Backbone as ProteinMPNN parsed JSONL, in Angstrom:
{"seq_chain_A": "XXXXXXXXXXXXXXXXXXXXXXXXXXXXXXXXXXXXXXXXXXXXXXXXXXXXXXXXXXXXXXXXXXXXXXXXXXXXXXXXXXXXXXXXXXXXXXXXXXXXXXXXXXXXXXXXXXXXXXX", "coords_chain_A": {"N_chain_A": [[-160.984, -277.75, -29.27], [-161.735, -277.72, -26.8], [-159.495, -277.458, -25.023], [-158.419, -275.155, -25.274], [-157.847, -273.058, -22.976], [-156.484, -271.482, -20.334], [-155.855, -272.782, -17.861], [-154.605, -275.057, -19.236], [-153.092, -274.408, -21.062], [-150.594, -273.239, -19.239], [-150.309, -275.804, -17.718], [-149.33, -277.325, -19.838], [-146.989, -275.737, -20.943], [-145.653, -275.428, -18.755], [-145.024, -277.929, -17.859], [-143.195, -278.431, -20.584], [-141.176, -276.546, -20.141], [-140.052, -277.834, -17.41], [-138.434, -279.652, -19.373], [-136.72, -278.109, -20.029], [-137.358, -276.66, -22.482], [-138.439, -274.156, -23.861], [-140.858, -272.582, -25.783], [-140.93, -269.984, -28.294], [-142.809, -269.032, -29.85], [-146.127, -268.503, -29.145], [-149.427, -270.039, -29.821], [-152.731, -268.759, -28.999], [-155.106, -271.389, -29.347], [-158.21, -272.585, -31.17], [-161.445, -271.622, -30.39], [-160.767, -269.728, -27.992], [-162.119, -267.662, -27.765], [-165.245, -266.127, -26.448], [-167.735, -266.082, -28.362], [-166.946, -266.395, -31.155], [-167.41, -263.989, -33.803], [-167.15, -261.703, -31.767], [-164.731, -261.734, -30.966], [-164.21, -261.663, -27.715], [-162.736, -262.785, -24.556], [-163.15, -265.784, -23.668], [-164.393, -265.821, -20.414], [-164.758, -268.087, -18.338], [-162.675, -269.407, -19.55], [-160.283, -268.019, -19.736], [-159.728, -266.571, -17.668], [-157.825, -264.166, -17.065], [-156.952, -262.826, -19.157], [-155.403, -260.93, -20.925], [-153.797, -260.141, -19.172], [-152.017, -262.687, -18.622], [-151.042, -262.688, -21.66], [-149.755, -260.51, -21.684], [-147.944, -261.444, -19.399], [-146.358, -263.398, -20.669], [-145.289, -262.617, -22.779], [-143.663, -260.689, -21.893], [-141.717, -262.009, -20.968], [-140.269, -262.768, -23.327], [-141.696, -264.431, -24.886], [-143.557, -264.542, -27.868], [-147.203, -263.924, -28.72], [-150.063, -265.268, -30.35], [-153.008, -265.079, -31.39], [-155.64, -267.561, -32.103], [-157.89, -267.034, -35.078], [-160.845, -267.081, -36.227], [-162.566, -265.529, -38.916], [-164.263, -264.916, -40.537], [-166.9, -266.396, -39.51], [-169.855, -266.74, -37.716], [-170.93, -266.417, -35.324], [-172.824, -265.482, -32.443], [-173.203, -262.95, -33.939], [-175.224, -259.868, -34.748], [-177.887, -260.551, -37.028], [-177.884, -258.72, -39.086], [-175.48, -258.092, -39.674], [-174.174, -260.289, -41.198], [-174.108, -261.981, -44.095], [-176.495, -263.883, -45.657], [-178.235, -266.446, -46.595], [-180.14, -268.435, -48.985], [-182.954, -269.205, -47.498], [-182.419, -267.241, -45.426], [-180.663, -267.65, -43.164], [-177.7, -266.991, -41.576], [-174.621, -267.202, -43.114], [-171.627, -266.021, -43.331], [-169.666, -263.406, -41.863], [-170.304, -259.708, -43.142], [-168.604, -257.926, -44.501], [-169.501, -255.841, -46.007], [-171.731, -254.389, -45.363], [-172.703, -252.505, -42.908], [-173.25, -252.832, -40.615], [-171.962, -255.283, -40.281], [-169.335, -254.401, -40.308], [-168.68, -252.588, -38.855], [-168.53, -254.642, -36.733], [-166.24, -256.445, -37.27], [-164.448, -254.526, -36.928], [-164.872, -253.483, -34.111], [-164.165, -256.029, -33.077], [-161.553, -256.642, -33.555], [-160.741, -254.349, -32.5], [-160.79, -255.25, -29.949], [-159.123, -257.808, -29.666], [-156.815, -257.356, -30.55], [-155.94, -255.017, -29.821], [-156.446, -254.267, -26.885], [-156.521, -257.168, -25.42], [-153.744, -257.485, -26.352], [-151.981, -259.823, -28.249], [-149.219, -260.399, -30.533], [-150.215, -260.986, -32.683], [-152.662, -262.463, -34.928], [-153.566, -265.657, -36.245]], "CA_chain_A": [[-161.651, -276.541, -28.802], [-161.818, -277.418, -25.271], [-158.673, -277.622, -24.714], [-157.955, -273.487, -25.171], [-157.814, -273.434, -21.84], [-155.265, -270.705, -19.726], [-155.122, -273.514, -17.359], [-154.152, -275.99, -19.814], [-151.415, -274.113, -21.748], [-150.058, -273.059, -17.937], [-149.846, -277.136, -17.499], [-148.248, -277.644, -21.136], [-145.774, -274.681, -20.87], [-144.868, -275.95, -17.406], [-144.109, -279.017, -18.727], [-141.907, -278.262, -21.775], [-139.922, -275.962, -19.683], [-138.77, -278.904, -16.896], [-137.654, -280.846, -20.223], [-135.959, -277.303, -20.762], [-137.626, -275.978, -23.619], [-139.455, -272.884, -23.687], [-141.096, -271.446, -26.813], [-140.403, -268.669, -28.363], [-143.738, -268.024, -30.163], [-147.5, -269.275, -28.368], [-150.367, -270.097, -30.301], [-153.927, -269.677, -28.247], [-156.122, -271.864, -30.601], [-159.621, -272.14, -31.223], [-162.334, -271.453, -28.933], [-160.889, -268.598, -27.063], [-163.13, -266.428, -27.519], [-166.658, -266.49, -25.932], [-168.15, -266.025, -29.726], [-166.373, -265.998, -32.927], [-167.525, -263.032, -34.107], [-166.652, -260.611, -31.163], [-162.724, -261.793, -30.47], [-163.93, -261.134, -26.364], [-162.092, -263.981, -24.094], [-164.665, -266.644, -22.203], [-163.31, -265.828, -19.203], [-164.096, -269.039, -17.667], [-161.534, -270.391, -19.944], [-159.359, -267.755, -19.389], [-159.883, -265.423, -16.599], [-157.142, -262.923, -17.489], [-156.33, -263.039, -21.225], [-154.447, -259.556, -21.248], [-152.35, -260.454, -17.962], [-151.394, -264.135, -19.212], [-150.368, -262.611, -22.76], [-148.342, -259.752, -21.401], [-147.155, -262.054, -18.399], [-145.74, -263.992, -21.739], [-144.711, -261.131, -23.652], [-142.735, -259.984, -20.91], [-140.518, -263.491, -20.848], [-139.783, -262.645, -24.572], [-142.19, -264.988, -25.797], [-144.475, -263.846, -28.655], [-148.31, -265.028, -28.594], [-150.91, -265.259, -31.454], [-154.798, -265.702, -31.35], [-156.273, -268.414, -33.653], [-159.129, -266.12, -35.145], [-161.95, -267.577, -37.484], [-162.484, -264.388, -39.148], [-166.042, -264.875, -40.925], [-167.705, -267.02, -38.33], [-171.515, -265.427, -37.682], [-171.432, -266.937, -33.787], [-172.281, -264.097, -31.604], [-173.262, -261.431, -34.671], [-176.512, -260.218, -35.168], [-178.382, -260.971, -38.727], [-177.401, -257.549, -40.005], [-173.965, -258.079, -40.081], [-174.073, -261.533, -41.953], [-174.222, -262.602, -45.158], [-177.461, -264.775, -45.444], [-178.046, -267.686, -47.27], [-181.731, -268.223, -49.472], [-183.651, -269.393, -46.354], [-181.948, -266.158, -44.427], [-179.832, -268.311, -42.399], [-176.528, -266.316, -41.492], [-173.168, -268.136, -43.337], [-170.603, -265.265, -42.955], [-169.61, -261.688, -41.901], [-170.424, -259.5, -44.3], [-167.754, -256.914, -44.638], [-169.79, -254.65, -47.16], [-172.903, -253.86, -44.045], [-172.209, -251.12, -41.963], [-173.195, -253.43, -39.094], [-170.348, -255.853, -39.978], [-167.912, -253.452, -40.657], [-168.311, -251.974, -37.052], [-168.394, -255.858, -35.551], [-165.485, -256.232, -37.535], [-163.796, -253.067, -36.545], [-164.895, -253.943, -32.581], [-163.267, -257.55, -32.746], [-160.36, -255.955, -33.719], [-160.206, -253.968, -31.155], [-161.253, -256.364, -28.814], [-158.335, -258.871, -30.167], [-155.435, -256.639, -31.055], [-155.723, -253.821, -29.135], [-157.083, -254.629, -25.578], [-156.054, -258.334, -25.43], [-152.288, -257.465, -26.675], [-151.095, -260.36, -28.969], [-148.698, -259.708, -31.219], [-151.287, -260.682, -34.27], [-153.445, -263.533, -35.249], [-153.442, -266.755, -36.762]], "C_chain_A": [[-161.68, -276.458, -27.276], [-160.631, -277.473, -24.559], [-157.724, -275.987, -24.624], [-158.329, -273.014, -23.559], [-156.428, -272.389, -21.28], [-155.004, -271.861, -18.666], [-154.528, -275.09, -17.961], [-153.267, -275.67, -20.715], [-150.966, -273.617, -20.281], [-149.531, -274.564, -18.193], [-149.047, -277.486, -18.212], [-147.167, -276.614, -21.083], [-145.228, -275.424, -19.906], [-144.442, -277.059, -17.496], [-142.876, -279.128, -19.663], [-140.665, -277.319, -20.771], [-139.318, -276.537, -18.643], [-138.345, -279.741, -17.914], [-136.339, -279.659, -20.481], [-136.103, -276.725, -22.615], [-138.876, -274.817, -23.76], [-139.762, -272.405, -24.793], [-141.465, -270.113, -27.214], [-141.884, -267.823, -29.329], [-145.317, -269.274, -29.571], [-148.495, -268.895, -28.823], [-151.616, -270.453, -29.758], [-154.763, -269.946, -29.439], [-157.306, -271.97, -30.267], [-160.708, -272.052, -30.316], [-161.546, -270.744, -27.885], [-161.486, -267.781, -26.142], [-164.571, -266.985, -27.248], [-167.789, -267.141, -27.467], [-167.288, -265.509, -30.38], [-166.158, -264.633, -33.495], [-166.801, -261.625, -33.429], [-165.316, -260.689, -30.779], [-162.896, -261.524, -28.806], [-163.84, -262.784, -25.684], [-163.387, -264.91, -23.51], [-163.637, -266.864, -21.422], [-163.812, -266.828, -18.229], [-162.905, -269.752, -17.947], [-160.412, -270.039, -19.907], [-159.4, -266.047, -18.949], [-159.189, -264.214, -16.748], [-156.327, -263.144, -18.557], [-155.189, -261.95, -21.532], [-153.36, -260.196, -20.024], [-151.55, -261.893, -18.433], [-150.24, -263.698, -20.782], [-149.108, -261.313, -22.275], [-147.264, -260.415, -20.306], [-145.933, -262.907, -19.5], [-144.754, -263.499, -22.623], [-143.446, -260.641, -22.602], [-141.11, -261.014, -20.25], [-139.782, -263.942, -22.138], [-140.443, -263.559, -25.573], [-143.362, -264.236, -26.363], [-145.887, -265.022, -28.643], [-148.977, -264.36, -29.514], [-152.1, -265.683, -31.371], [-155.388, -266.46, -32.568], [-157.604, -267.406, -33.82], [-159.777, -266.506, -36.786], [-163.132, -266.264, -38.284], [-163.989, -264.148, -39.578], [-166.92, -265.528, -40.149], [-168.689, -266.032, -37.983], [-171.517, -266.004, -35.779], [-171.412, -265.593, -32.868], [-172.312, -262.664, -32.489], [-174.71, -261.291, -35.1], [-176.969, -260.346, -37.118], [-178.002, -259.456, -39.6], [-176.545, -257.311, -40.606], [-173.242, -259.224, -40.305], [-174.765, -261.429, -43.512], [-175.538, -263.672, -44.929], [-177.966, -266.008, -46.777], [-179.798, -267.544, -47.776], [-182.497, -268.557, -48.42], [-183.57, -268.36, -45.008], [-181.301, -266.747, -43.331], [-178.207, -267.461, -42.376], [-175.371, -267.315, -42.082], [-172.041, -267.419, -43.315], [-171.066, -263.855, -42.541], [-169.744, -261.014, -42.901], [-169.822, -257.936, -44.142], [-168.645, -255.706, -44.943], [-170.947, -254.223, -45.973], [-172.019, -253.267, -43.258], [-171.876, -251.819, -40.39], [-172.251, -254.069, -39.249], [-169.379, -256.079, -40.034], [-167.481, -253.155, -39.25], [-168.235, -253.634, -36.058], [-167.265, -256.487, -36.027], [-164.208, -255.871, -36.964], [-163.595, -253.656, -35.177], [-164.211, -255.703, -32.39], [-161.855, -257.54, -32.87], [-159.674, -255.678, -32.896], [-159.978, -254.275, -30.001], [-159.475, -257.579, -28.664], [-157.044, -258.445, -29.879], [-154.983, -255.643, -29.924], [-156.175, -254.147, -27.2], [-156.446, -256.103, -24.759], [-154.229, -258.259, -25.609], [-151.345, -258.486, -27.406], [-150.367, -259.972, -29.43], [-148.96, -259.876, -32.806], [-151.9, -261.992, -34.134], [-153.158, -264.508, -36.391], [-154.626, -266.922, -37.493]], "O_chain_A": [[-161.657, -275.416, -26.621], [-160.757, -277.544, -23.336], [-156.653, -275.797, -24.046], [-159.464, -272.578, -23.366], [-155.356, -272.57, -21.858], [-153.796, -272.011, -18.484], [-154.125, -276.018, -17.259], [-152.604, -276.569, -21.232], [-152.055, -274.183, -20.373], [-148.464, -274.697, -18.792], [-148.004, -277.97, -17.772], [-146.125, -277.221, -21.331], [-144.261, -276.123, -20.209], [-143.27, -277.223, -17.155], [-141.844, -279.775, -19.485], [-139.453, -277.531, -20.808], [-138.152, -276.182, -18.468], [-137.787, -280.749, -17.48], [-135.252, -279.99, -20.955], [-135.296, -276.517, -23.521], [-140.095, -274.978, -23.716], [-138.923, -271.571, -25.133], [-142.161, -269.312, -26.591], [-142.052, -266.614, -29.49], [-145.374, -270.501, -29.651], [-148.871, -267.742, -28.611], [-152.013, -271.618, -29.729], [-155.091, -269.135, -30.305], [-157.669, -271.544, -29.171], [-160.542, -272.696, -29.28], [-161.68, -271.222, -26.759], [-161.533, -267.402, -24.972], [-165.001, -268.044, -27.705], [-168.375, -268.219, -27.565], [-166.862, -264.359, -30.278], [-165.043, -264.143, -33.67], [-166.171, -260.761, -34.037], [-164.769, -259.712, -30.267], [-161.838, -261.151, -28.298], [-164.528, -263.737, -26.048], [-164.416, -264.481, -22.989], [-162.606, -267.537, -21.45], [-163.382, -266.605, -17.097], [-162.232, -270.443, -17.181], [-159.457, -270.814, -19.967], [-159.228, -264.958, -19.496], [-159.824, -263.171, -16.59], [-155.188, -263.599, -18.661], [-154.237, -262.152, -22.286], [-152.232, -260.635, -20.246], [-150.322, -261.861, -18.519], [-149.116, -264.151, -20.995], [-147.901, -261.313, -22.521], [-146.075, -260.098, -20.255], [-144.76, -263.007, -19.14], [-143.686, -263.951, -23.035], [-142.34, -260.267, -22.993], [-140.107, -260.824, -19.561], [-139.032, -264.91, -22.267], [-140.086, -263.637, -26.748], [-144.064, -263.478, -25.694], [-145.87, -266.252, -28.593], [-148.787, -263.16, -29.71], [-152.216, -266.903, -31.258], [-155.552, -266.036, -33.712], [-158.258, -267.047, -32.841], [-159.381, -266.31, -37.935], [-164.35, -266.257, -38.105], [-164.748, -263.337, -39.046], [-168.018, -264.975, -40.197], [-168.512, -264.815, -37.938], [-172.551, -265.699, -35.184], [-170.452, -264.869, -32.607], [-171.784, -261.608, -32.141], [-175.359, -262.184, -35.644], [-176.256, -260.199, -38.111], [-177.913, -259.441, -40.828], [-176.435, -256.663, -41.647], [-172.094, -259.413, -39.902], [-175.794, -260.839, -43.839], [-175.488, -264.305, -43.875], [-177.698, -265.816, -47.963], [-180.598, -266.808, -47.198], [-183.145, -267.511, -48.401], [-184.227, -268.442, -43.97], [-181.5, -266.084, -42.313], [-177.643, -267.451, -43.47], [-175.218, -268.332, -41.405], [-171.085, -268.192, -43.267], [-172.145, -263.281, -42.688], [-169.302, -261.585, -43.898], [-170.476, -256.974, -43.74], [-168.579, -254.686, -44.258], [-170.608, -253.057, -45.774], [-170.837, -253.514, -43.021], [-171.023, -251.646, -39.518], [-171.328, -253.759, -38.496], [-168.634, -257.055, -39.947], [-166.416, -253.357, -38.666], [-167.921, -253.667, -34.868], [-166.961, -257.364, -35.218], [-163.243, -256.559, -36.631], [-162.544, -254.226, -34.883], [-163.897, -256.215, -31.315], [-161.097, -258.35, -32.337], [-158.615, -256.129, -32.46], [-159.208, -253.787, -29.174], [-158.962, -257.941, -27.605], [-156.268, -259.019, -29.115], [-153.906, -255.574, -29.332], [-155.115, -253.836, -26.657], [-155.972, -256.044, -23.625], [-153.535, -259.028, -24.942], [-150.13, -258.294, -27.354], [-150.268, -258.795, -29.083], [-148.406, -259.352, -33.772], [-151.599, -262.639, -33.13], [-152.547, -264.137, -37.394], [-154.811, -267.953, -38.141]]}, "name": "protein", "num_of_chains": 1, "seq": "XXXXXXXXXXXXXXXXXXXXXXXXXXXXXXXXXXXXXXXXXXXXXXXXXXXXXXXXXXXXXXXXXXXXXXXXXXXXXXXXXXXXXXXXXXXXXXXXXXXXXXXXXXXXXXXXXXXXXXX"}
């Protein structure tokens, strides 16, 4: 997790490509995102998430967001699934609320961010 890092795939890319190998598809993995739930970058970990993936995109390599799709981190209790003690354990599609937090991670992910899909 701590290792999702824009300056620690920079270091590993930059590496593989003085052995001469550049890949052709780039997987940012877990802990990206600030919280789970919303798909929005922690931009200490990576300050420009849209410029890095199109800077990537634009060198013909394809990139993919690891995305933990039901994860409650970062959603309020409305738009979870709750457990007998009311403890949040997933998203809960069928709530209005986390349909639209859903919907907004989406957009957040796909659309804004620019991968070319998720993992």
């Amino acid at each position: 997790m701590d290792r999702a890092r824009q300056a620690d795939y920079d270091r590993s890319l930059n590496t593989l490509a003085s052995h001469g190998i550049v890949p052709g598809t780039i997987v940012i993995d877990d802990k990206w995102q600030q919280d789970y739930a919303t798909c929005r970058p922690d931009t200490e970990k990576w300050p420009d998430m849209a410029g890095w993936i199109r800077k990537r995109q634009d060198a013909g390599q394809q990139v993919l967001l690891w995305h933990l799709a039901w994860d409650t981190e970062g959603a309020p209790p409305e738009a979870c699934i709750r457990d007998h003690t009311g403890q949040p354990v997933a998203l809960d599609p069928e709530s209005p609320a986390g349909r639209k937090l859903i919907q907004q991670a989406a957009r957040s992910m796909i659309g804004e961010l620019g991968p070319k899909g998720s993992k």
